[in-house]
Amino acid sequence: ELEKVKAAGKLVIGVEGTYPPFTYHDDSGELTGLDIELGKALAEKLGVEAEFREAAWDSLLIGIDSGRFDTVINSVSITDERAEKYDFSTPYAFNRTAVITKADDDSINTLEDLKGKKTANTISSTYAELAEQYGATVTGVDDLNQTFELLLSGRIDATLNAEMTFYDYTKEHPDANVKIAVLTDDANQIAIPMRKGDETATLRTAIDAAIDELRADGTLKALSEKYFGRDISTEE
């Protein structure tokens, strides 16, 4: 896989493009975000260009299967189910899961309180799966903005999402009537999925080495602080 990438002169990366601050379009329409900058930095370490291809969330991992992407960099958390099908890089970020409600809603104080509640997330996301595990009815949405619109309009009771996504949203919408009602203790490991198998080992090893270098030289910390105002590149 590494030889194929170098021969092509590019690392083809699947992204959502609608998930700020990881992958999104800025006011000028340019694709940007923490994961976009990370993808460019990784490609540079590999000696190739980064080529980003956008797709809906539930099509991203399928794009790895079909060969449309070499990998996906879009805040993908490592789960047991995903690890059975894909090889993952070393984690480059760590994020706890937040249950986000309207600020004046005190009905949800634990994950168990989600039973019988309505939530919204992109279907097949780890957050949707977790909500269903605790008895919530999950409405499928296309992007994060739609999720908050449903929450603020009262059509859902809560949404599960990355802690840092909440901080990013409230930074952009300081008057939004939302709060974190529950915050999990364990952090999700965010990493880069690739096709599973011995052929991918060389690419995975090269990406791991690049991530280690970017952590050592402070790039990961700098990107974290740029997009979140805090360092999410370590578990502490």
PDB file of C-alpha atoms in Angstrom:
ATOM      1  CA  GLU A   1       0.000   0.000   0.000  1.00  0.00           C
ATOM      2  CA  LEU A   2       2.799   2.427   0.803  1.00  0.00           C
ATOM      3  CA  GLU A   3       4.424   1.700  -2.555  1.00  0.00           C
ATOM      4  CA  LYS A   4       1.102   2.328  -4.314  1.00  0.00           C
ATOM      5  CA  VAL A   5       0.671   5.636  -2.520  1.00  0.00           C
ATOM      6  CA  LYS A   6       4.195   6.767  -3.380  1.00  0.00           C
ATOM      7  CA  ALA A   7       3.817   5.630  -6.976  1.00  0.00           C
ATOM      8  CA  ALA A   8       0.602   7.630  -7.289  1.00  0.00           C
ATOM      9  CA  GLY A   9       2.248  10.614  -5.619  1.00  0.00           C
ATOM     10  CA  LYS A  10      -0.763  11.206  -3.410  1.00  0.00           C
ATOM     11  CA  LEU A  11      -2.526   9.942  -0.293  1.00  0.00           C
ATOM     12  CA  VAL A  12      -6.262   9.814  -1.001  1.00  0.00           C
ATOM     13  CA  ILE A  13      -8.152  10.693   2.173  1.00  0.00           C
ATOM     14  CA  GLY A  14     -11.881  10.368   2.727  1.00  0.00           C
ATOM     15  CA  VAL A  15     -13.477  13.188   4.756  1.00  0.00           C
ATOM     16  CA  GLU A  16     -16.982  14.309   5.633  1.00  0.00           C
ATOM     17  CA  GLY A  17     -16.437  18.027   5.112  1.00  0.00           C
ATOM     18  CA  THR A  18     -19.411  18.895   7.346  1.00  0.00           C
ATOM     19  CA  TYR A  19     -18.013  18.126  10.804  1.00  0.00           C
ATOM     20  CA  PRO A  20     -16.355  21.204  12.307  1.00  0.00           C
ATOM     21  CA  PRO A  21     -13.775  21.657  13.618  1.00  0.00           C
ATOM     22  CA  PHE A  22     -12.387  18.372  12.239  1.00  0.00           C
ATOM     23  CA  THR A  23     -13.401  18.644   8.563  1.00  0.00           C
ATOM     24  CA  TYR A  24     -15.516  21.511   7.230  1.00  0.00           C
ATOM     25  CA  HIS A  25     -15.671  24.373   4.733  1.00  0.00           C
ATOM     26  CA  ASP A  26     -14.778  27.862   5.933  1.00  0.00           C
ATOM     27  CA  ASP A  27     -16.604  31.049   4.925  1.00  0.00           C
ATOM     28  CA  SER A  28     -14.688  31.154   1.644  1.00  0.00           C
ATOM     29  CA  GLY A  29     -15.674  27.563   0.850  1.00  0.00           C
ATOM     30  CA  GLU A  30     -12.216  26.126   1.435  1.00  0.00           C
ATOM     31  CA  LEU A  31     -11.981  22.690   3.018  1.00  0.00           C
ATOM     32  CA  THR A  32     -10.264  23.028   6.374  1.00  0.00           C
ATOM     33  CA  GLY A  33     -10.154  21.702   9.930  1.00  0.00           C
ATOM     34  CA  LEU A  34      -7.872  19.824  12.278  1.00  0.00           C
ATOM     35  CA  ASP A  35      -8.086  16.609  10.258  1.00  0.00           C
ATOM     36  CA  ILE A  36      -7.446  18.425   6.987  1.00  0.00           C
ATOM     37  CA  GLU A  37      -4.281  20.014   8.320  1.00  0.00           C
ATOM     38  CA  LEU A  38      -3.250  16.681   9.841  1.00  0.00           C
ATOM     39  CA  GLY A  39      -3.803  14.909   6.520  1.00  0.00           C
ATOM     40  CA  LYS A  40      -1.609  17.423   4.706  1.00  0.00           C
ATOM     41  CA  ALA A  41       1.124  17.093   7.340  1.00  0.00           C
ATOM     42  CA  LEU A  42       1.029  13.282   7.174  1.00  0.00           C
ATOM     43  CA  ALA A  43       1.174  13.279   3.378  1.00  0.00           C
ATOM     44  CA  GLU A  44       4.163  15.620   3.501  1.00  0.00           C
ATOM     45  CA  LYS A  45       5.924  13.215   5.876  1.00  0.00           C
ATOM     46  CA  LEU A  46       5.265  10.414   3.354  1.00  0.00           C
ATOM     47  CA  GLY A  47       6.620  12.541   0.513  1.00  0.00           C
ATOM     48  CA  VAL A  48       3.314  12.782  -1.357  1.00  0.00           C
ATOM     49  CA  GLU A  49       0.379  15.174  -1.772  1.00  0.00           C
ATOM     50  CA  ALA A  50      -2.868  14.894   0.195  1.00  0.00           C
ATOM     51  CA  GLU A  51      -5.995  14.494  -1.943  1.00  0.00           C
ATOM     52  CA  PHE A  52      -9.281  14.865  -0.042  1.00  0.00           C
ATOM     53  CA  ARG A  53     -12.485  13.296  -1.287  1.00  0.00           C
ATOM     54  CA  GLU A  54     -15.732  14.161   0.455  1.00  0.00           C
ATOM     55  CA  ALA A  55     -18.500  11.713   1.264  1.00  0.00           C
ATOM     56  CA  ALA A  56     -21.312  11.251   3.760  1.00  0.00           C
ATOM     57  CA  TRP A  57     -20.230   9.796   7.094  1.00  0.00           C
ATOM     58  CA  ASP A  58     -21.767   6.367   6.509  1.00  0.00           C
ATOM     59  CA  SER A  59     -19.975   6.111   3.154  1.00  0.00           C
ATOM     60  CA  LEU A  60     -16.489   6.890   4.439  1.00  0.00           C
ATOM     61  CA  LEU A  61     -15.420   3.485   5.710  1.00  0.00           C
ATOM     62  CA  ILE A  62     -17.112   1.855   2.714  1.00  0.00           C
ATOM     63  CA  GLY A  63     -14.811   4.021   0.588  1.00  0.00           C
ATOM     64  CA  ILE A  64     -11.835   2.256   2.167  1.00  0.00           C
ATOM     65  CA  ASP A  65     -13.386  -1.129   1.339  1.00  0.00           C
ATOM     66  CA  SER A  66     -13.974  -0.165  -2.297  1.00  0.00           C
ATOM     67  CA  GLY A  67     -10.534   1.374  -2.743  1.00  0.00           C
ATOM     68  CA  ARG A  68     -11.904   4.857  -3.315  1.00  0.00           C
ATOM     69  CA  PHE A  69      -9.798   6.112  -0.389  1.00  0.00           C
ATOM     70  CA  ASP A  70      -6.438   5.016   0.956  1.00  0.00           C
ATOM     71  CA  THR A  71      -7.657   6.014   4.385  1.00  0.00           C
ATOM     72  CA  VAL A  72     -10.132   8.209   6.236  1.00  0.00           C
ATOM     73  CA  ILE A  73      -9.179  11.093   8.524  1.00  0.00           C
ATOM     74  CA  ASN A  74     -12.433  12.328  10.015  1.00  0.00           C
ATOM     75  CA  SER A  75     -12.402  11.956  13.807  1.00  0.00           C
ATOM     76  CA  VAL A  76     -12.896   8.179  13.588  1.00  0.00           C
ATOM     77  CA  SER A  77     -12.961   6.551  17.021  1.00  0.00           C
ATOM     78  CA  ILE A  78     -11.503   3.080  17.481  1.00  0.00           C
ATOM     79  CA  THR A  79     -14.176   0.536  18.406  1.00  0.00           C
ATOM     80  CA  ASP A  80     -13.964  -3.236  18.737  1.00  0.00           C
ATOM     81  CA  GLU A  81     -16.307  -3.660  15.777  1.00  0.00           C
ATOM     82  CA  ARG A  82     -14.281  -1.357  13.534  1.00  0.00           C
ATOM     83  CA  ALA A  83     -10.986  -2.883  14.657  1.00  0.00           C
ATOM     84  CA  GLU A  84     -12.200  -6.278  13.436  1.00  0.00           C
ATOM     85  CA  LYS A  85     -12.538  -4.911   9.915  1.00  0.00           C
ATOM     86  CA  TYR A  86      -9.870  -2.185   9.703  1.00  0.00           C
ATOM     87  CA  ASP A  87      -6.341  -1.581  10.910  1.00  0.00           C
ATOM     88  CA  PHE A  88      -5.909   1.656  12.847  1.00  0.00           C
ATOM     89  CA  SER A  89      -2.984   3.984  13.282  1.00  0.00           C
ATOM     90  CA  THR A  90      -1.762   5.038  16.692  1.00  0.00           C
ATOM     91  CA  PRO A  91      -4.304   7.512  18.145  1.00  0.00           C
ATOM     92  CA  TYR A  92      -3.710  11.172  17.350  1.00  0.00           C
ATOM     93  CA  ALA A  93      -6.467  12.582  19.582  1.00  0.00           C
ATOM     94  CA  PHE A  94      -8.551  11.648  22.593  1.00  0.00           C
ATOM     95  CA  ASN A  95     -12.104  12.783  23.221  1.00  0.00           C
ATOM     96  CA  ARG A  96     -14.728  12.065  25.826  1.00  0.00           C
ATOM     97  CA  THR A  97     -18.379  11.610  24.904  1.00  0.00           C
ATOM     98  CA  ALA A  98     -20.811  14.331  25.960  1.00  0.00           C
ATOM     99  CA  VAL A  99     -24.570  14.090  26.291  1.00  0.00           C
ATOM    100  CA  ILE A 100     -25.738  17.519  25.155  1.00  0.00           C
ATOM    101  CA  THR A 101     -29.175  18.859  26.116  1.00  0.00           C
ATOM    102  CA  LYS A 102     -30.934  22.195  26.249  1.00  0.00           C
ATOM    103  CA  ALA A 103     -29.548  24.268  29.101  1.00  0.00           C
ATOM    104  CA  ASP A 104     -32.895  24.340  30.932  1.00  0.00           C
ATOM    105  CA  ASP A 105     -33.463  20.555  30.727  1.00  0.00           C
ATOM    106  CA  ASP A 106     -32.598  18.727  33.960  1.00  0.00           C
ATOM    107  CA  SER A 107     -34.130  15.363  33.046  1.00  0.00           C
ATOM    108  CA  ILE A 108     -30.859  13.747  31.914  1.00  0.00           C
ATOM    109  CA  ASN A 109     -28.081  13.378  34.458  1.00  0.00           C
ATOM    110  CA  THR A 110     -26.672   9.928  33.617  1.00  0.00           C
ATOM    111  CA  LEU A 111     -26.435   7.766  30.506  1.00  0.00           C
ATOM    112  CA  GLU A 112     -29.209   5.603  31.971  1.00  0.00           C
ATOM    113  CA  ASP A 113     -31.532   8.616  31.781  1.00  0.00           C
ATOM    114  CA  LEU A 114     -31.419   8.334  27.977  1.00  0.00           C
ATOM    115  CA  LYS A 115     -33.909   5.455  28.126  1.00  0.00           C
ATOM    116  CA  GLY A 116     -37.074   6.510  26.321  1.00  0.00           C
ATOM    117  CA  LYS A 117     -35.535   9.778  25.150  1.00  0.00           C
ATOM    118  CA  LYS A 118     -35.128  11.006  21.579  1.00  0.00           C
ATOM    119  CA  THR A 119     -31.633  11.725  20.291  1.00  0.00           C
ATOM    120  CA  ALA A 120     -30.091  12.532  16.914  1.00  0.00           C
ATOM    121  CA  ASN A 121     -26.822  11.561  15.270  1.00  0.00           C
ATOM    122  CA  THR A 122     -25.403  10.462  11.960  1.00  0.00           C
ATOM    123  CA  ILE A 123     -26.464   6.839  11.567  1.00  0.00           C
ATOM    124  CA  SER A 124     -23.722   4.227  12.202  1.00  0.00           C
ATOM    125  CA  SER A 125     -21.703   6.665  14.314  1.00  0.00           C
ATOM    126  CA  THR A 126     -20.431   5.413  17.674  1.00  0.00           C
ATOM    127  CA  TYR A 127     -22.575   8.058  19.344  1.00  0.00           C
ATOM    128  CA  ALA A 128     -25.759   6.744  17.753  1.00  0.00           C
ATOM    129  CA  GLU A 129     -24.839   3.209  18.799  1.00  0.00           C
ATOM    130  CA  LEU A 130     -24.177   4.310  22.382  1.00  0.00           C
ATOM    131  CA  ALA A 131     -27.480   6.173  22.592  1.00  0.00           C
ATOM    132  CA  GLU A 132     -29.336   3.090  21.365  1.00  0.00           C
ATOM    133  CA  GLN A 133     -27.515   0.922  23.913  1.00  0.00           C
ATOM    134  CA  TYR A 134     -28.993   3.076  26.664  1.00  0.00           C
ATOM    135  CA  GLY A 135     -32.519   2.891  25.253  1.00  0.00           C
ATOM    136  CA  ALA A 136     -32.794   6.114  23.270  1.00  0.00           C
ATOM    137  CA  THR A 137     -34.581   6.422  19.941  1.00  0.00           C
ATOM    138  CA  VAL A 138     -32.092   7.818  17.452  1.00  0.00           C
ATOM    139  CA  THR A 139     -33.063  10.075  14.552  1.00  0.00           C
ATOM    140  CA  GLY A 140     -30.604  10.026  11.664  1.00  0.00           C
ATOM    141  CA  VAL A 141     -29.197  13.375  10.545  1.00  0.00           C
ATOM    142  CA  ASP A 142     -26.806  14.528   7.845  1.00  0.00           C
ATOM    143  CA  ASP A 143     -24.575  16.845   9.834  1.00  0.00           C
ATOM    144  CA  LEU A 144     -23.904  18.511  13.165  1.00  0.00           C
ATOM    145  CA  ASN A 145     -25.813  21.721  12.415  1.00  0.00           C
ATOM    146  CA  GLN A 146     -28.971  19.735  11.772  1.00  0.00           C
ATOM    147  CA  THR A 147     -28.464  17.949  15.088  1.00  0.00           C
ATOM    148  CA  PHE A 148     -28.366  21.207  17.035  1.00  0.00           C
ATOM    149  CA  GLU A 149     -31.363  22.561  15.115  1.00  0.00           C
ATOM    150  CA  LEU A 150     -33.415  19.536  16.203  1.00  0.00           C
ATOM    151  CA  LEU A 151     -32.238  19.921  19.790  1.00  0.00           C
ATOM    152  CA  LEU A 152     -32.917  23.638  20.041  1.00  0.00           C
ATOM    153  CA  SER A 153     -36.345  23.266  18.427  1.00  0.00           C
ATOM    154  CA  GLY A 154     -37.305  20.627  20.995  1.00  0.00           C
ATOM    155  CA  ARG A 155     -37.758  17.809  18.479  1.00  0.00           C
ATOM    156  CA  ILE A 156     -35.132  15.718  20.291  1.00  0.00           C
ATOM    157  CA  ASP A 157     -34.142  15.569  23.944  1.00  0.00           C
ATOM    158  CA  ALA A 158     -30.391  15.208  23.540  1.00  0.00           C
ATOM    159  CA  THR A 159     -27.504  14.385  21.276  1.00  0.00           C
ATOM    160  CA  LEU A 160     -24.345  12.450  22.017  1.00  0.00           C
ATOM    161  CA  ASN A 161     -21.219  13.883  20.532  1.00  0.00           C
ATOM    162  CA  ALA A 162     -17.576  14.658  21.086  1.00  0.00           C
ATOM    163  CA  GLU A 163     -16.879  16.863  24.083  1.00  0.00           C
ATOM    164  CA  MET A 164     -14.714  19.139  21.981  1.00  0.00           C
ATOM    165  CA  THR A 165     -17.407  19.487  19.341  1.00  0.00           C
ATOM    166  CA  PHE A 166     -19.638  21.012  22.004  1.00  0.00           C
ATOM    167  CA  TYR A 167     -16.921  23.493  22.965  1.00  0.00           C
ATOM    168  CA  ASP A 168     -16.396  24.407  19.324  1.00  0.00           C
ATOM    169  CA  TYR A 169     -20.142  24.908  18.763  1.00  0.00           C
ATOM    170  CA  THR A 170     -20.575  27.108  21.826  1.00  0.00           C
ATOM    171  CA  LYS A 171     -17.502  29.122  20.836  1.00  0.00           C
ATOM    172  CA  GLU A 172     -19.284  29.936  17.561  1.00  0.00           C
ATOM    173  CA  HIS A 173     -22.728  30.246  19.231  1.00  0.00           C
ATOM    174  CA  PRO A 174     -22.057  31.657  22.714  1.00  0.00           C
ATOM    175  CA  ASP A 175     -25.745  32.345  23.386  1.00  0.00           C
ATOM    176  CA  ALA A 176     -26.961  28.881  22.406  1.00  0.00           C
ATOM    177  CA  ASN A 177     -29.320  27.319  24.971  1.00  0.00           C
ATOM    178  CA  VAL A 178     -27.279  24.108  25.350  1.00  0.00           C
ATOM    179  CA  LYS A 179     -25.185  22.384  28.009  1.00  0.00           C
ATOM    180  CA  ILE A 180     -23.254  19.185  28.665  1.00  0.00           C
ATOM    181  CA  ALA A 181     -25.559  17.103  30.865  1.00  0.00           C
ATOM    182  CA  VAL A 182     -23.312  14.026  31.081  1.00  0.00           C
ATOM    183  CA  LEU A 183     -19.620  13.524  30.368  1.00  0.00           C
ATOM    184  CA  THR A 184     -18.112  10.041  30.160  1.00  0.00           C
ATOM    185  CA  ASP A 185     -15.006   9.191  32.163  1.00  0.00           C
ATOM    186  CA  ASP A 186     -13.267   7.220  29.426  1.00  0.00           C
ATOM    187  CA  ALA A 187     -11.878   9.004  26.387  1.00  0.00           C
ATOM    188  CA  ASN A 188     -12.400   7.710  22.864  1.00  0.00           C
ATOM    189  CA  GLN A 189      -9.218   7.077  20.896  1.00  0.00           C
ATOM    190  CA  ILE A 190      -9.335   8.892  17.566  1.00  0.00           C
ATOM    191  CA  ALA A 191      -7.169   7.321  14.887  1.00  0.00           C
ATOM    192  CA  ILE A 192      -6.811   6.647  11.163  1.00  0.00           C
ATOM    193  CA  PRO A 193      -8.424   3.498   9.677  1.00  0.00           C
ATOM    194  CA  MET A 194      -6.926   1.576   6.762  1.00  0.00           C
ATOM    195  CA  ARG A 195      -7.662  -1.656   4.931  1.00  0.00           C
ATOM    196  CA  LYS A 196      -6.805  -4.652   7.055  1.00  0.00           C
ATOM    197  CA  GLY A 197      -4.004  -7.004   6.064  1.00  0.00           C
ATOM    198  CA  ASP A 198      -0.293  -7.477   5.622  1.00  0.00           C
ATOM    199  CA  GLU A 199      -0.230  -5.352   2.450  1.00  0.00           C
ATOM    200  CA  THR A 200      -1.320  -2.316   4.475  1.00  0.00           C
ATOM    201  CA  ALA A 201       1.331  -2.823   7.160  1.00  0.00           C
ATOM    202  CA  THR A 202       3.918  -0.649   5.420  1.00  0.00           C
ATOM    203  CA  LEU A 203       1.483   2.249   5.063  1.00  0.00           C
ATOM    204  CA  ARG A 204       0.293   1.898   8.649  1.00  0.00           C
ATOM    205  CA  THR A 205       3.882   1.822   9.935  1.00  0.00           C
ATOM    206  CA  ALA A 206       4.732   4.952   7.935  1.00  0.00           C
ATOM    207  CA  ILE A 207       1.646   6.798   9.185  1.00  0.00           C
ATOM    208  CA  ASP A 208       2.380   5.772  12.786  1.00  0.00           C
ATOM    209  CA  ALA A 209       5.921   7.096  12.445  1.00  0.00           C
ATOM    210  CA  ALA A 210       4.607  10.361  10.993  1.00  0.00           C
ATOM    211  CA  ILE A 211       2.108  10.783  13.843  1.00  0.00           C
ATOM    212  CA  ASP A 212       4.872  10.159  16.384  1.00  0.00           C
ATOM    213  CA  GLU A 213       7.006  12.829  14.707  1.00  0.00           C
ATOM    214  CA  LEU A 214       4.122  15.310  14.628  1.00  0.00           C
ATOM    215  CA  ARG A 215       3.468  14.682  18.312  1.00  0.00           C
ATOM    216  CA  ALA A 216       7.156  15.060  19.192  1.00  0.00           C
ATOM    217  CA  ASP A 217       7.614  18.323  17.282  1.00  0.00           C
ATOM    218  CA  GLY A 218       4.485  19.873  18.813  1.00  0.00           C
ATOM    219  CA  THR A 219       2.365  19.907  15.647  1.00  0.00           C
ATOM    220  CA  LEU A 220      -0.472  17.829  17.112  1.00  0.00           C
ATOM    221  CA  LYS A 221      -0.634  20.024  20.211  1.00  0.00           C
ATOM    222  CA  ALA A 222      -0.601  23.181  18.091  1.00  0.00           C
ATOM    223  CA  LEU A 223      -3.443  21.933  15.879  1.00  0.00           C
ATOM    224  CA  SER A 224      -5.457  20.948  18.954  1.00  0.00           C
ATOM    225  CA  GLU A 225      -5.052  24.356  20.530  1.00  0.00           C
ATOM    226  CA  LYS A 226      -5.817  26.117  17.237  1.00  0.00           C
ATOM    227  CA  TYR A 227      -9.149  24.369  16.753  1.00  0.00           C
ATOM    228  CA  PHE A 228     -10.216  23.606  20.333  1.00  0.00           C
ATOM    229  CA  GLY A 229      -8.321  25.962  22.586  1.00  0.00           C
ATOM    230  CA  ARG A 230      -6.866  22.976  24.438  1.00  0.00           C
ATOM    231  CA  ASP A 231      -4.653  19.968  23.814  1.00  0.00           C
ATOM    232  CA  ILE A 232      -6.602  16.843  22.809  1.00  0.00           C
ATOM    233  CA  SER A 233      -3.542  15.006  21.447  1.00  0.00           C
ATOM    234  CA  THR A 234      -2.935  13.312  24.807  1.00  0.00           C
ATOM    235  CA  GLU A 235      -5.255  11.294  27.026  1.00  0.00           C
ATOM    236  CA  GLU A 236      -4.536  13.369  30.115  1.00  0.00           C
TER     237      GLU A 236
END
